[in-house]
Structure formats: structure tokens, C-alpha cells
CSV table of C-alpha atoms in Angstrom, one decimal:
chain,number,residue,atom,x,y,z
A,1483,UNK,CA,0.1,0.1,-0.3
A,1484,UNK,CA,0.7,3.4,-0.8
A,1485,UNK,CA,-1.8,5.4,1.4
A,1486,UNK,CA,-1.8,9.7,0.4
A,1487,UNK,CA,-4.4,11.6,2.2
A,1488,UNK,CA,-5.9,14.3,0.6
A,1489,UNK,CA,-7.3,17.5,2.1
A,1490,UNK,CA,-9.8,20.0,1.1
A,1491,UNK,CA,-10.5,22.8,3.7
A,1492,UNK,CA,-13.1,25.6,4.0
A,1493,UNK,CA,-13.2,28.0,6.9
A,1494,UNK,CA,-15.9,25.9,8.9
A,1495,UNK,CA,-15.6,22.3,7.3
A,1496,UNK,CA,-12.9,20.1,5.7
A,1497,UNK,CA,-13.2,17.2,3.4
A,1498,UNK,CA,-10.6,14.7,3.9
A,1499,UNK,CA,-9.9,11.0,1.6
A,1500,UNK,CA,-7.3,8.4,1.9
A,1501,UNK,CA,-6.4,6.6,-1.5
A,1502,UNK,CA,-3.9,3.8,-1.9
A,1503,UNK,CA,-1.9,5.0,-4.6
A,1504,UNK,CA,-1.0,1.3,-5.3
A,1505,UNK,CA,-3.9,1.0,-6.7
A,1506,UNK,CA,-5.7,4.5,-7.1
A,1507,UNK,CA,-8.2,3.2,-4.7
A,1508,UNK,CA,-10.3,5.5,-2.4
A,1509,UNK,CA,-9.5,3.2,1.0
A,1510,UNK,CA,-12.0,6.2,3.4
A,1511,UNK,CA,-13.4,9.2,2.9
A,1512,UNK,CA,-15.1,12.0,5.4
A,1513,UNK,CA,-16.2,15.3,6.3
A,1514,UNK,CA,-15.4,17.2,9.4
A,1515,UNK,CA,-18.5,20.3,9.4
A,1516,UNK,CA,-19.4,23.1,11.6
A,1517,UNK,CA,-16.3,24.0,12.7
A,1518,UNK,CA,-16.0,26.7,15.4
A,1519,UNK,CA,-18.3,28.2,18.0
A,1520,UNK,CA,-21.2,29.4,16.2
A,1521,UNK,CA,-21.5,27.1,13.1
A,1522,UNK,CA,-23.8,24.3,14.6
A,1523,UNK,CA,-27.6,24.6,14.0
A,1524,UNK,CA,-29.2,24.6,17.1
A,1525,UNK,CA,-27.0,22.4,19.1
A,1526,UNK,CA,-23.8,24.1,19.0
A,1527,UNK,CA,-22.3,20.9,17.5
A,1528,UNK,CA,-20.1,20.0,15.0
A,1529,UNK,CA,-20.8,17.3,12.6
A,1530,UNK,CA,-17.9,14.4,11.5
A,1531,UNK,CA,-18.9,11.7,9.3
A,1532,UNK,CA,-16.6,8.7,8.1
A,1533,UNK,CA,-16.6,6.0,5.5
A,1534,UNK,CA,-14.8,3.1,5.3
A,1535,UNK,CA,-15.0,1.4,1.5
A,1536,UNK,CA,-14.8,-2.4,0.6
A,1537,UNK,CA,-12.2,-3.7,-1.7
A,1538,UNK,CA,-14.2,-3.8,-4.9
A,1539,UNK,CA,-13.8,-6.7,-6.9
A,1540,UNK,CA,-10.7,-6.7,-9.0
A,1541,UNK,CA,-9.0,-4.8,-6.4
A,1542,UNK,CA,-6.2,-7.5,-6.5
A,1543,UNK,CA,-5.2,-6.9,-9.7
A,1544,UNK,CA,-5.3,-3.2,-9.4
A,1545,UNK,CA,-7.7,-2.7,-11.7
A,1546,UNK,CA,-9.2,0.4,-10.6
A,1547,UNK,CA,-10.1,4.2,-10.9
A,1548,UNK,CA,-10.3,5.5,-7.9
A,1549,UNK,CA,-14.0,5.6,-7.6
A,1550,UNK,CA,-15.3,4.6,-4.5
A,1551,UNK,CA,-17.1,1.1,-4.8
A,1552,UNK,CA,-19.1,-1.1,-2.4
A,1553,UNK,CA,-20.0,1.1,1.0
A,1554,UNK,CA,-18.6,-1.2,3.9
A,1555,UNK,CA,-19.9,1.3,6.8
A,1556,UNK,CA,-20.5,5.0,7.3
A,1557,UNK,CA,-20.7,6.9,10.8
A,1558,UNK,CA,-21.6,10.4,11.8
A,1559,UNK,CA,-21.3,12.1,15.1
A,1560,UNK,CA,-22.4,15.1,16.7
A,1561,UNK,CA,-19.6,16.6,19.4
A,1562,UNK,CA,-18.1,19.8,20.1
A,1563,UNK,CA,-15.1,21.3,17.6
A,1564,UNK,CA,-14.2,24.5,18.3
A,1565,UNK,CA,-11.3,24.5,15.5
A,1566,UNK,CA,-9.9,22.9,12.9
A,1567,UNK,CA,-6.8,21.1,15.0
A,1568,UNK,CA,-9.7,19.8,16.7
A,1569,UNK,CA,-11.2,18.9,13.5
A,1570,UNK,CA,-8.5,17.0,12.8
A,1571,UNK,CA,-8.1,15.3,16.1
A,1572,UNK,CA,-11.8,14.0,15.2
A,1573,UNK,CA,-10.9,12.6,11.7
A,1574,UNK,CA,-8.2,11.0,13.5
A,1575,UNK,CA,-10.3,9.5,16.2
A,1576,UNK,CA,-12.2,7.8,13.4
A,1577,UNK,CA,-9.4,6.4,11.5
A,1578,UNK,CA,-8.4,4.8,15.0
A,1579,UNK,CA,-12.0,3.5,15.5
A,1580,UNK,CA,-13.3,2.7,12.2
A,1581,UNK,CA,-10.2,2.0,9.9
A,1582,UNK,CA,-8.0,1.8,8.1
A,1583,UNK,CA,-5.7,2.4,11.1
A,1584,UNK,CA,-3.4,4.9,10.3
A,1585,UNK,CA,-1.0,4.3,13.4
A,1586,UNK,CA,-0.7,0.8,11.4
A,1587,UNK,CA,0.1,2.1,7.6
A,1588,UNK,CA,0.6,5.6,7.7
A,1589,UNK,CA,0.2,8.2,4.8
A,1590,UNK,CA,2.9,8.9,3.2
A,1591,UNK,CA,2.2,12.1,2.4
A,1592,UNK,CA,-1.0,14.6,2.7
A,1593,UNK,CA,-2.6,16.6,-0.3
A,1594,UNK,CA,-4.0,20.2,0.3
A,1595,UNK,CA,-6.4,21.6,-1.9
A,1596,UNK,CA,-5.5,25.5,-2.4
A,1597,UNK,CA,-7.7,27.5,-4.5
A,1598,UNK,CA,-5.5,30.3,-5.2
A,1599,UNK,CA,-1.6,30.2,-6.3
A,1600,UNK,CA,-1.2,33.5,-8.1
A,1601,UNK,CA,1.5,33.8,-10.7
A,1602,UNK,CA,3.7,32.6,-8.4
A,1603,UNK,CA,3.1,28.5,-8.1
A,1604,UNK,CA,2.5,26.6,-11.4
A,1605,UNK,CA,3.2,23.1,-9.8
A,1606,UNK,CA,2.6,20.9,-6.9
A,1607,UNK,CA,4.8,22.5,-4.0
A,1608,UNK,CA,6.2,21.4,-1.1
A,1609,UNK,CA,4.5,23.2,2.0
A,1610,UNK,CA,7.3,24.6,4.0
A,1611,UNK,CA,7.0,28.0,6.2
A,1612,UNK,CA,7.8,30.3,3.1
A,1613,UNK,CA,5.2,28.7,1.1
A,1614,UNK,CA,3.0,29.1,4.1
A,1615,UNK,CA,3.3,32.5,4.0
A,1616,UNK,CA,3.0,32.7,0.9
A,1617,UNK,CA,-0.4,31.5,0.3
A,1618,UNK,CA,-1.2,33.7,3.4
A,1619,UNK,CA,0.0,36.6,1.5
A,1620,UNK,CA,-2.6,35.6,-1.7
A,1621,UNK,CA,-5.2,35.4,0.7
A,1622,UNK,CA,-5.8,39.0,-0.9
A,1623,UNK,CA,-6.5,37.7,-4.0
A,1624,UNK,CA,-8.9,34.7,-2.6
A,1625,UNK,CA,-9.9,36.1,1.0
A,1626,UNK,CA,-12.7,33.2,1.1
A,1627,UNK,CA,-10.7,30.2,0.1
A,1628,UNK,CA,-6.6,30.7,0.7
A,1629,UNK,CA,-7.2,31.7,4.7
A,1630,UNK,CA,-9.3,28.6,5.2
A,1631,UNK,CA,-6.6,26.2,3.2
A,1632,UNK,CA,-3.9,27.5,5.1
A,1633,UNK,CA,-6.2,26.9,8.2
A,1634,UNK,CA,-6.7,23.1,7.1
A,1635,UNK,CA,-3.0,23.0,6.1
A,1636,UNK,CA,-1.9,24.1,9.6
A,1637,UNK,CA,-3.8,21.8,11.6
A,1638,UNK,CA,-2.5,19.1,9.3
A,1639,UNK,CA,1.0,19.6,9.9
A,1640,UNK,CA,0.4,19.4,13.5
A,1641,UNK,CA,-1.2,16.3,13.6
A,1642,UNK,CA,0.9,14.9,10.5
A,1643,UNK,CA,4.5,16.5,11.4
A,1644,UNK,CA,6.6,13.6,10.1
A,1645,UNK,CA,5.7,13.4,6.3
A,1646,UNK,CA,6.0,15.3,3.3
A,1647,UNK,CA,2.8,17.9,2.9
A,1648,UNK,CA,1.9,19.5,-1.0
A,1649,UNK,CA,-0.2,22.1,-2.0
A,1650,UNK,CA,-1.9,21.8,-5.2
A,1651,UNK,CA,-2.8,24.9,-6.4
A,1652,UNK,CA,-6.5,25.0,-8.9
A,1653,UNK,CA,-4.8,27.8,-10.6
A,1654,UNK,CA,-1.4,26.0,-11.5
A,1655,UNK,CA,-2.5,24.4,-14.9
A,1656,UNK,CA,-3.6,27.8,-16.2
A,1657,UNK,CA,0.1,28.9,-15.8
A,1658,UNK,CA,0.5,28.3,-19.2
A,1659,UNK,CA,-2.1,30.8,-20.6
A,1660,UNK,CA,0.1,33.6,-22.7
A,1661,UNK,CA,0.2,37.3,-22.3
A,1662,UNK,CA,-2.7,37.8,-25.1
A,1663,UNK,CA,-5.1,35.1,-22.8
A,1664,UNK,CA,-4.3,36.2,-19.4
A,1665,UNK,CA,-4.2,39.9,-19.4
A,1666,UNK,CA,-6.9,42.5,-19.5
A,1667,UNK,CA,-7.3,45.3,-21.5
A,1668,UNK,CA,-7.3,48.4,-18.5
A,1669,UNK,CA,-3.9,50.4,-17.4
A,1670,UNK,CA,-1.6,48.3,-17.1
A,1671,UNK,CA,0.2,50.5,-14.0
A,1672,UNK,CA,-3.5,49.8,-11.9
A,1673,UNK,CA,-3.1,46.3,-13.7
A,1674,UNK,CA,0.1,45.3,-12.6
A,1675,UNK,CA,0.0,47.1,-8.7
A,1676,UNK,CA,-2.9,45.0,-8.2
A,1677,UNK,CA,-1.8,42.1,-9.4
A,1678,UNK,CA,-5.1,42.1,-11.7
A,1679,UNK,CA,-5.2,39.4,-14.8
A,1680,UNK,CA,-6.9,35.9,-15.4
A,1681,UNK,CA,-5.6,33.4,-13.5
A,1682,UNK,CA,-8.5,30.5,-14.2
A,1683,UNK,CA,-9.9,28.0,-11.8
A,1684,UNK,CA,-10.4,24.1,-11.6
A,1685,UNK,CA,-7.6,23.2,-13.1
A,1686,UNK,CA,-7.3,20.3,-10.8
A,1687,UNK,CA,-9.8,18.9,-12.8
A,1688,UNK,CA,-9.4,20.2,-15.9
A,1689,UNK,CA,-5.9,18.5,-16.0
A,1690,UNK,CA,-7.6,15.1,-14.8
A,1691,UNK,CA,-9.8,15.1,-17.1
A,1692,UNK,CA,-8.0,16.0,-20.7
A,1693,UNK,CA,-5.1,13.5,-19.5
A,1694,UNK,CA,-8.3,11.0,-18.5
A,1695,UNK,CA,-9.6,11.2,-22.0
A,1696,UNK,CA,-6.5,10.9,-23.7
A,1697,UNK,CA,-5.5,7.6,-22.0
A,1698,UNK,CA,-9.6,6.7,-22.6
A,1699,UNK,CA,-8.7,6.9,-26.6
A,1700,UNK,CA,-5.3,5.7,-26.6
A,1701,UNK,CA,-3.7,8.8,-27.6
A,1702,UNK,CA,-0.9,11.1,-26.3
A,1703,UNK,CA,-2.5,14.0,-24.7
A,1704,UNK,CA,0.2,16.1,-26.8
A,1705,UNK,CA,-1.5,15.5,-29.7
A,1706,UNK,CA,-4.9,16.5,-28.7
A,1707,UNK,CA,-6.8,19.8,-28.9
A,1708,UNK,CA,-9.0,19.4,-26.6
A,1709,UNK,CA,-11.8,21.6,-25.1
A,1710,UNK,CA,-13.1,20.7,-21.3
A,1711,UNK,CA,-16.7,22.0,-19.8
A,1712,UNK,CA,-16.5,21.0,-16.2
A,1713,UNK,CA,-20.0,22.2,-15.2
A,1714,UNK,CA,-21.3,22.6,-12.1
A,1715,UNK,CA,-22.8,24.8,-9.9
A,1716,UNK,CA,-19.3,26.7,-10.6
A,1717,UNK,CA,-18.5,26.2,-14.2
A,1718,UNK,CA,-15.9,26.5,-16.3
A,1719,UNK,CA,-14.4,25.5,-20.0
A,1720,UNK,CA,-10.9,25.3,-20.8
A,1721,UNK,CA,-9.0,25.2,-24.2
A,1722,UNK,CA,-6.2,22.5,-23.9
A,1723,UNK,CA,-3.8,22.1,-26.7
A,1724,UNK,CA,-1.2,19.6,-26.2
A,1725,UNK,CA,-2.2,19.1,-22.6
A,1726,UNK,CA,-1.9,23.2,-22.1
A,1727,UNK,CA,-4.5,25.3,-20.8
A,1728,UNK,CA,-4.4,27.9,-23.5
A,1729,UNK,CA,-7.6,29.8,-22.9
A,1730,UNK,CA,-10.0,28.9,-19.7
A,1731,UNK,CA,-13.1,30.9,-18.9
A,1732,UNK,CA,-13.0,32.1,-15.7
A,1733,UNK,CA,-10.6,35.0,-14.7
A,1734,UNK,CA,-9.5,36.9,-11.8
A,1735,UNK,CA,-12.0,35.5,-10.4
A,1736,UNK,CA,-14.4,32.2,-10.6
A,1737,UNK,CA,-16.9,35.2,-11.1
A,1738,UNK,CA,-15.8,35.5,-15.0
A,1739,UNK,CA,-17.4,33.3,-17.7
A,1740,UNK,CA,-20.4,30.3,-17.7
A,1741,UNK,CA,-23.4,31.2,-15.8
A,1742,UNK,CA,-23.1,29.2,-12.9
A,1743,UNK,CA,-25.6,28.4,-10.1
A,1744,UNK,CA,-25.7,31.2,-8.4
A,1745,UNK,CA,-22.9,33.3,-9.9
A,1746,UNK,CA,-23.9,35.4,-13.3
A,1747,UNK,CA,-20.8,34.8,-15.2
A,1748,UNK,CA,-19.6,37.1,-17.9
A,1749,UNK,CA,-21.6,41.0,-17.4
A,1750,UNK,CA,-20.8,44.2,-18.8
A,1751,UNK,CA,-19.3,46.3,-15.8
A,1752,UNK,CA,-21.8,49.2,-16.8
A,1753,UNK,CA,-24.2,47.5,-15.3
A,1754,UNK,CA,-22.1,48.0,-11.7
A,1755,UNK,CA,-21.9,51.6,-12.6
A,1756,UNK,CA,-25.5,51.7,-12.9
A,1757,UNK,CA,-26.7,49.6,-10.0
A,1758,UNK,CA,-24.3,51.8,-7.8
A,1759,UNK,CA,-25.3,55.0,-9.3
A,1760,UNK,CA,-29.0,54.4,-9.9
A,1761,UNK,CA,-30.1,51.8,-6.9
A,1762,UNK,CA,-27.6,52.8,-4.4
A,1763,UNK,CA,-26.2,49.5,-3.9
A,1764,UNK,CA,-22.7,49.0,-2.1
A,1765,UNK,CA,-19.8,47.0,-3.4
A,1766,UNK,CA,-20.7,44.2,-1.2
A,1767,UNK,CA,-24.2,44.3,-2.4
A,1768,UNK,CA,-23.0,43.6,-5.7
A,1769,UNK,CA,-20.8,41.3,-4.5
A,1770,UNK,CA,-23.4,39.5,-3.0
A,1771,UNK,CA,-25.6,40.1,-6.1
A,1772,UNK,CA,-23.1,38.6,-8.9
A,1773,UNK,CA,-22.6,35.6,-6.9
A,1774,UNK,CA,-24.8,34.4,-5.0
A,1775,UNK,CA,-28.1,35.5,-6.4
A,1776,UNK,CA,-27.4,35.7,-9.8
A,1777,UNK,CA,-27.1,32.7,-12.4
A,1778,UNK,CA,-29.3,30.2,-12.6
A,1779,UNK,CA,-30.5,30.9,-8.9
A,1780,UNK,CA,-31.6,34.6,-10.4
A,1781,UNK,CA,-33.1,33.5,-13.7
A,1782,UNK,CA,-35.1,30.6,-12.5
A,1783,UNK,CA,-35.1,31.1,-8.9
A,1784,UNK,CA,-33.5,27.6,-8.5
A,1785,UNK,CA,-29.7,26.6,-9.2
A,1786,UNK,CA,-30.8,23.0,-10.0
A,1787,UNK,CA,-30.9,22.3,-12.9
A,1788,UNK,CA,-32.9,18.8,-12.3
A,1789,UNK,CA,-35.5,21.7,-10.6
A,1790,UNK,CA,-35.3,23.8,-13.9
A,1791,UNK,CA,-36.3,21.0,-15.8
A,1792,UNK,CA,-39.0,19.8,-14.5
A,1793,UNK,CA,-40.3,23.6,-14.4
A,1794,UNK,CA,-39.7,23.5,-18.1
A,1795,UNK,CA,-41.6,20.4,-18.5
A,1796,UNK,CA,-44.4,22.6,-16.7
A,1797,UNK,CA,-44.0,25.2,-19.7
A,1798,UNK,CA,-42.8,27.7,-17.2
A,1799,UNK,CA,-41.5,30.5,-19.3
A,1800,UNK,CA,-38.7,31.7,-16.5
A,1801,UNK,CA,-37.4,28.6,-16.6
A,1802,UNK,CA,-37.2,28.1,-20.5
A,1803,UNK,CA,-35.5,31.5,-20.3
A,1804,UNK,CA,-32.8,30.4,-17.8
A,1805,UNK,CA,-31.7,27.3,-19.6
A,1806,UNK,CA,-31.6,29.0,-22.8
A,1807,UNK,CA,-29.2,31.6,-21.4
A,1808,UNK,CA,-27.1,29.1,-19.8
A,1809,UNK,CA,-27.1,27.3,-23.5
A,1810,UNK,CA,-26.0,30.3,-25.2
A,1811,UNK,CA,-23.1,31.0,-22.8
A,1812,UNK,CA,-22.1,27.4,-23.5
A,1813,UNK,CA,-22.4,27.6,-26.9
A,1814,UNK,CA,-20.4,30.7,-27.7
A,1815,UNK,CA,-17.6,29.4,-25.3
A,1816,UNK,CA,-17.4,26.6,-27.4
A,1817,UNK,CA,-17.1,28.1,-31.0
A,1818,UNK,CA,-14.8,30.8,-29.2
A,1819,UNK,CA,-12.2,28.1,-28.0
A,1820,UNK,CA,-12.9,26.0,-31.5
A,1821,UNK,CA,-11.6,29.5,-32.9
A,1822,UNK,CA,-8.6,29.5,-30.6
A,1823,UNK,CA,-7.6,25.8,-31.2
A,1824,UNK,CA,-8.4,25.7,-34.7
A,1825,UNK,CA,-10.5,22.9,-34.4
A,1826,UNK,CA,-10.9,20.1,-31.8
A,1827,UNK,CA,-10.1,16.8,-31.2
A,1828,UNK,CA,-12.3,16.2,-27.9
A,1829,UNK,CA,-14.7,17.6,-26.3
A,1830,UNK,CA,-15.5,16.4,-22.8
A,1831,UNK,CA,-18.1,16.9,-20.4
A,1832,UNK,CA,-17.4,16.4,-16.6
A,1833,UNK,CA,-18.7,17.3,-13.1
A,1834,UNK,CA,-22.0,17.5,-11.8
A,1835,UNK,CA,-24.0,18.8,-14.0
A,1836,UNK,CA,-21.7,17.4,-17.1
A,1837,UNK,CA,-21.8,14.2,-15.7
A,1838,UNK,CA,-25.4,13.8,-15.4
A,1839,UNK,CA,-27.5,16.2,-17.5
A,1840,UNK,CA,-28.0,15.1,-21.1
A,1841,UNK,CA,-30.0,17.8,-22.3
A,1842,UNK,CA,-27.1,19.8,-21.2
A,1843,UNK,CA,-24.6,18.3,-23.4
A,1844,UNK,CA,-27.2,18.1,-26.2
A,1845,UNK,CA,-28.0,21.7,-26.4
A,1846,UNK,CA,-24.5,23.0,-25.6
A,1847,UNK,CA,-23.2,20.9,-29.3
A,1848,UNK,CA,-26.0,21.1,-31.2
A,1849,UNK,CA,-25.0,24.0,-33.4
A,1850,UNK,CA,-21.5,22.8,-33.7
A,1851,UNK,CA,-21.9,20.5,-36.7
A,1852,UNK,CA,-20.0,22.6,-38.9
A,1853,UNK,CA,-16.9,22.1,-37.0
A,1854,UNK,CA,-17.5,18.3,-37.0
A,1855,UNK,CA,-19.3,17.7,-34.2
A,1856,UNK,CA,-22.3,15.0,-34.2
A,1857,UNK,CA,-24.0,13.8,-30.9
A,1858,UNK,CA,-25.5,10.2,-31.1
A,1859,UNK,CA,-28.2,10.9,-28.7
A,1860,UNK,CA,-29.0,7.6,-27.8
A,1861,UNK,CA,-25.4,7.2,-26.1
A,1862,UNK,CA,-25.8,10.4,-24.6
A,1863,UNK,CA,-29.3,9.4,-22.7
A,1864,UNK,CA,-27.9,6.4,-21.6
A,1865,UNK,CA,-27.6,6.1,-17.7
A,1866,UNK,CA,-24.2,4.5,-18.1
A,1867,UNK,CA,-21.7,5.7,-15.7
A,1868,UNK,CA,-18.1,6.0,-16.0
A,1869,UNK,CA,-16.2,7.8,-18.8
A,1870,UNK,CA,-17.7,6.7,-22.1
A,1871,UNK,CA,-18.5,8.4,-26.1
A,1872,UNK,CA,-21.3,10.3,-27.1
A,1873,UNK,CA,-20.4,11.7,-30.0
A,1874,UNK,CA,-21.6,9.2,-33.5
A,1875,UNK,CA,-19.4,6.9,-35.1
A,1876,UNK,CA,-18.7,9.5,-37.9
A,1877,UNK,CA,-18.0,12.6,-35.6
A,1878,UNK,CA,-14.9,14.1,-36.9
A,1879,UNK,CA,-14.6,15.3,-32.7
A,1880,UNK,CA,-15.1,12.7,-30.3
A,1881,UNK,CA,-17.2,13.8,-27.5
A,1882,UNK,CA,-16.8,12.1,-24.1
A,1883,UNK,CA,-18.5,12.2,-20.6
A,1884,UNK,CA,-15.5,12.0,-18.3
A,1885,UNK,CA,-16.5,11.7,-14.4
A,1886,UNK,CA,-13.6,13.8,-12.5
A,1887,UNK,CA,-11.5,12.6,-9.5
A,1888,UNK,CA,-9.7,15.9,-8.5
A,1889,UNK,CA,-9.1,13.8,-5.4
A,1890,UNK,CA,-7.0,11.4,-7.2
A,1891,UNK,CA,-5.5,14.0,-8.8
A,1892,UNK,CA,-4.2,15.8,-5.9
A,1893,UNK,CA,-3.2,12.8,-4.7
A,1894,UNK,CA,-1.0,12.6,-8.1
A,1895,UNK,CA,0.8,15.3,-7.6
A,1896,UNK,CA,1.4,14.8,-4.1
A,1897,UNK,CA,2.9,11.7,-4.6
A,1898,UNK,CA,5.0,12.8,-7.2
A,1899,UNK,CA,6.4,15.4,-5.4
A,1900,UNK,CA,7.1,14.2,-2.4
A,1901,UNK,CA,8.9,11.4,-4.2
A,1902,UNK,CA,11.0,13.9,-5.9
């Protein structure tokens, strides 16, 4: 076994996953939430959930993709969890009592998801005190995420002081963007002073999916022009040429780009001036509007595409318009990235919506026949799981559904650094 622990820390919660990298199989996963003195609902208690996975058939041969298989046991506890350090103690207790035992088989490394690496971090990085300082300093660019990621790092290094810890940055995959792709057309001195540029996000997922697509097709990733749609409550699309990100929809923050669950995506900046001047909205009001009350929620009253699909079937015009706006933006980016790449060999859909909403996939690509994209509607509607082709045999562009596995990608990158 080669156990690697992956941590994804938020401000009042963290998720974890233990993987055996000899087989890339998930051994256990968990969620510790409601961390802090005032985050509980009524009881004031935190919640810790720990799941242990049984070995799937075929695991002895290593024929495993890293996806959790048959559930063995899940245990949920409510107890005080005042801070992340206490949360990690709860996690260690869960491993000790429910398994797998970290005393018998401690992790060889711990990988951490960090949202923003700015222009400093372009690859997975061994965490040192200096790296922690840099992550903290980059909180200026990601005030909601980097401090929480750092809190998890600090607590994890206390819990596992004798193993390497590695930061894997959401922005790193997009550090290959050319200046023409990442530069905003504003005053250059202002942009430089405040580090205003496009950074891109969801990089771990885009990297995993593009490489998984190439492996599935039996072709070197260096030979492929790919477009990857990561469609969840947050959504982004990336143009990938030869395994390198050349353009991506999210920008300085994850707000730019596609219509999302609660985020507006692209919008004329002058709208903000108008709302400030005419509606008296403050900067915080505008931030809340565009990040939490826009997107599908703002248009249809729900950020769940299943609810919107049901409303469309009832003939509700608000839901119909929301879906049309959503897929219109998808088509626009698909066309733009076909132009940037000079055509595509592969288009992949991933994440919650991308993997489970055939009507979204069909809508996004229905006008792209001119570029050699042909969807097989029976394949697209199939309930099959796992990586699969949904284009016709005659399509010049292969269209895939590729389940993402960001934890596995973080574990892979963590292991590569810790062994270097």
C-alpha cells in the first residue's frame, strides 16, 4: 500500500480522502463540518462523517480507477469542534476506531487543495513555512478560500508532522496561458500594482479530465486539441492544446465566464456602475448579487438544473429562458475555443451537471455540426456511468463524458512531489 491523504479545507469544514496509490483506490473519506463555536445549527455541535470503503472486485489486480466502490460503513457523530486542530483530532479518532488504521499504515504524504496560487505557483509544491507565508499573502486574491485552505494546512501539519505536505493549486494548470489570454485591457500600471489578470480555476479537474480522455482514446495528450466543460454549481470551460491550458473561462476570480448556479458569469461592467448610481447598491451588495443571487438562481429561482428541467416541462417561461441563457453561453465559449484551437479533437463534459445532464450536453453542442461535432442522442441519453463516448461514429470530434476525480489528481501530484 501507498496511502496518501488528501485534504480540502474550508472555513468551517474540511473534506478528506485516503487513497492507496498502489491501486489508486479510495480507502476512506469523510467530512468534518460546523467547525467553530457558532457554526452549529441549534445544538452548537459540529458534525463528523467517516466512510470506509470495501475492496471492490478486481482490486487485487490493481484494475481500479480510484472511484469509491462498495460502501462498507459510514458513521456520523455530533460533538464540539471548536477549530480545525480539533477537527483533525476527530478525524484521527475516526480512523483509529473505524479504520483504516493510520497507526499501522500512516500516510506517506498529505496533499492539500489550495484555491489560489497567483502567478507564483505553477506546479504542486512541497509546503514549507515560506510557502505557508505565500499562501497567506495570496489571500488578498482569494479572501474566502486561501485562509481556510491555510487553516487546514496548519492543522494537518500538526497532526502529521513527520510526512511531507504538498499544496496543489487550482490555478496552476492555467499558468501556461499566454499573456494575450491572461491580460485584461485596463491601465497596465494599475493592473500590475494590484495583480489584476486572468488566473483561471478548476485546474485540477481540467488536468485530470484531459489526461483521462487521452488515456481512454489511447492517444498521447500532446497530440490532442481538447475542450473540457467542468459544469457544476460552479462552471468553467478550458481550451487545452497538447496538454497545456491556452484559454479558460474563469478569470481574476471564479465569477467570470459561464452562467453558473448562483454566479452571473460574464456581464458588462457598466451594469455595476448603473446599479451603484441608480439603485444605491454598495460594493458588498454588488458582490452578493453577482456571486450569490445571480446565475440560474437569479433567472429561474433555483440553482438546481433538475428543478429547472421540471419547471420547463411544466411550461414555465422563467425556467425556459434560464436554460436558454445557460446553453447560449456554453455554445458561445465552445465556438470561441474552437477558433482559438483551430478545431478540436475531443470535447469532454465533467462534474455534476456535465456528467448527469444529457439535455445540457446536447444543447451546448447542437449548433456545432459545422465543426464536425455530431452527438449520438441514444448514447448521450444512456444512464451508463464511467467514461464514455456520446458522439456518433462519424463525428470528426470525439465527444466524451469523463467523471472527474480531483482527489485522485491531487494524490497523484502529491506523490510525485513527495517522491522527488
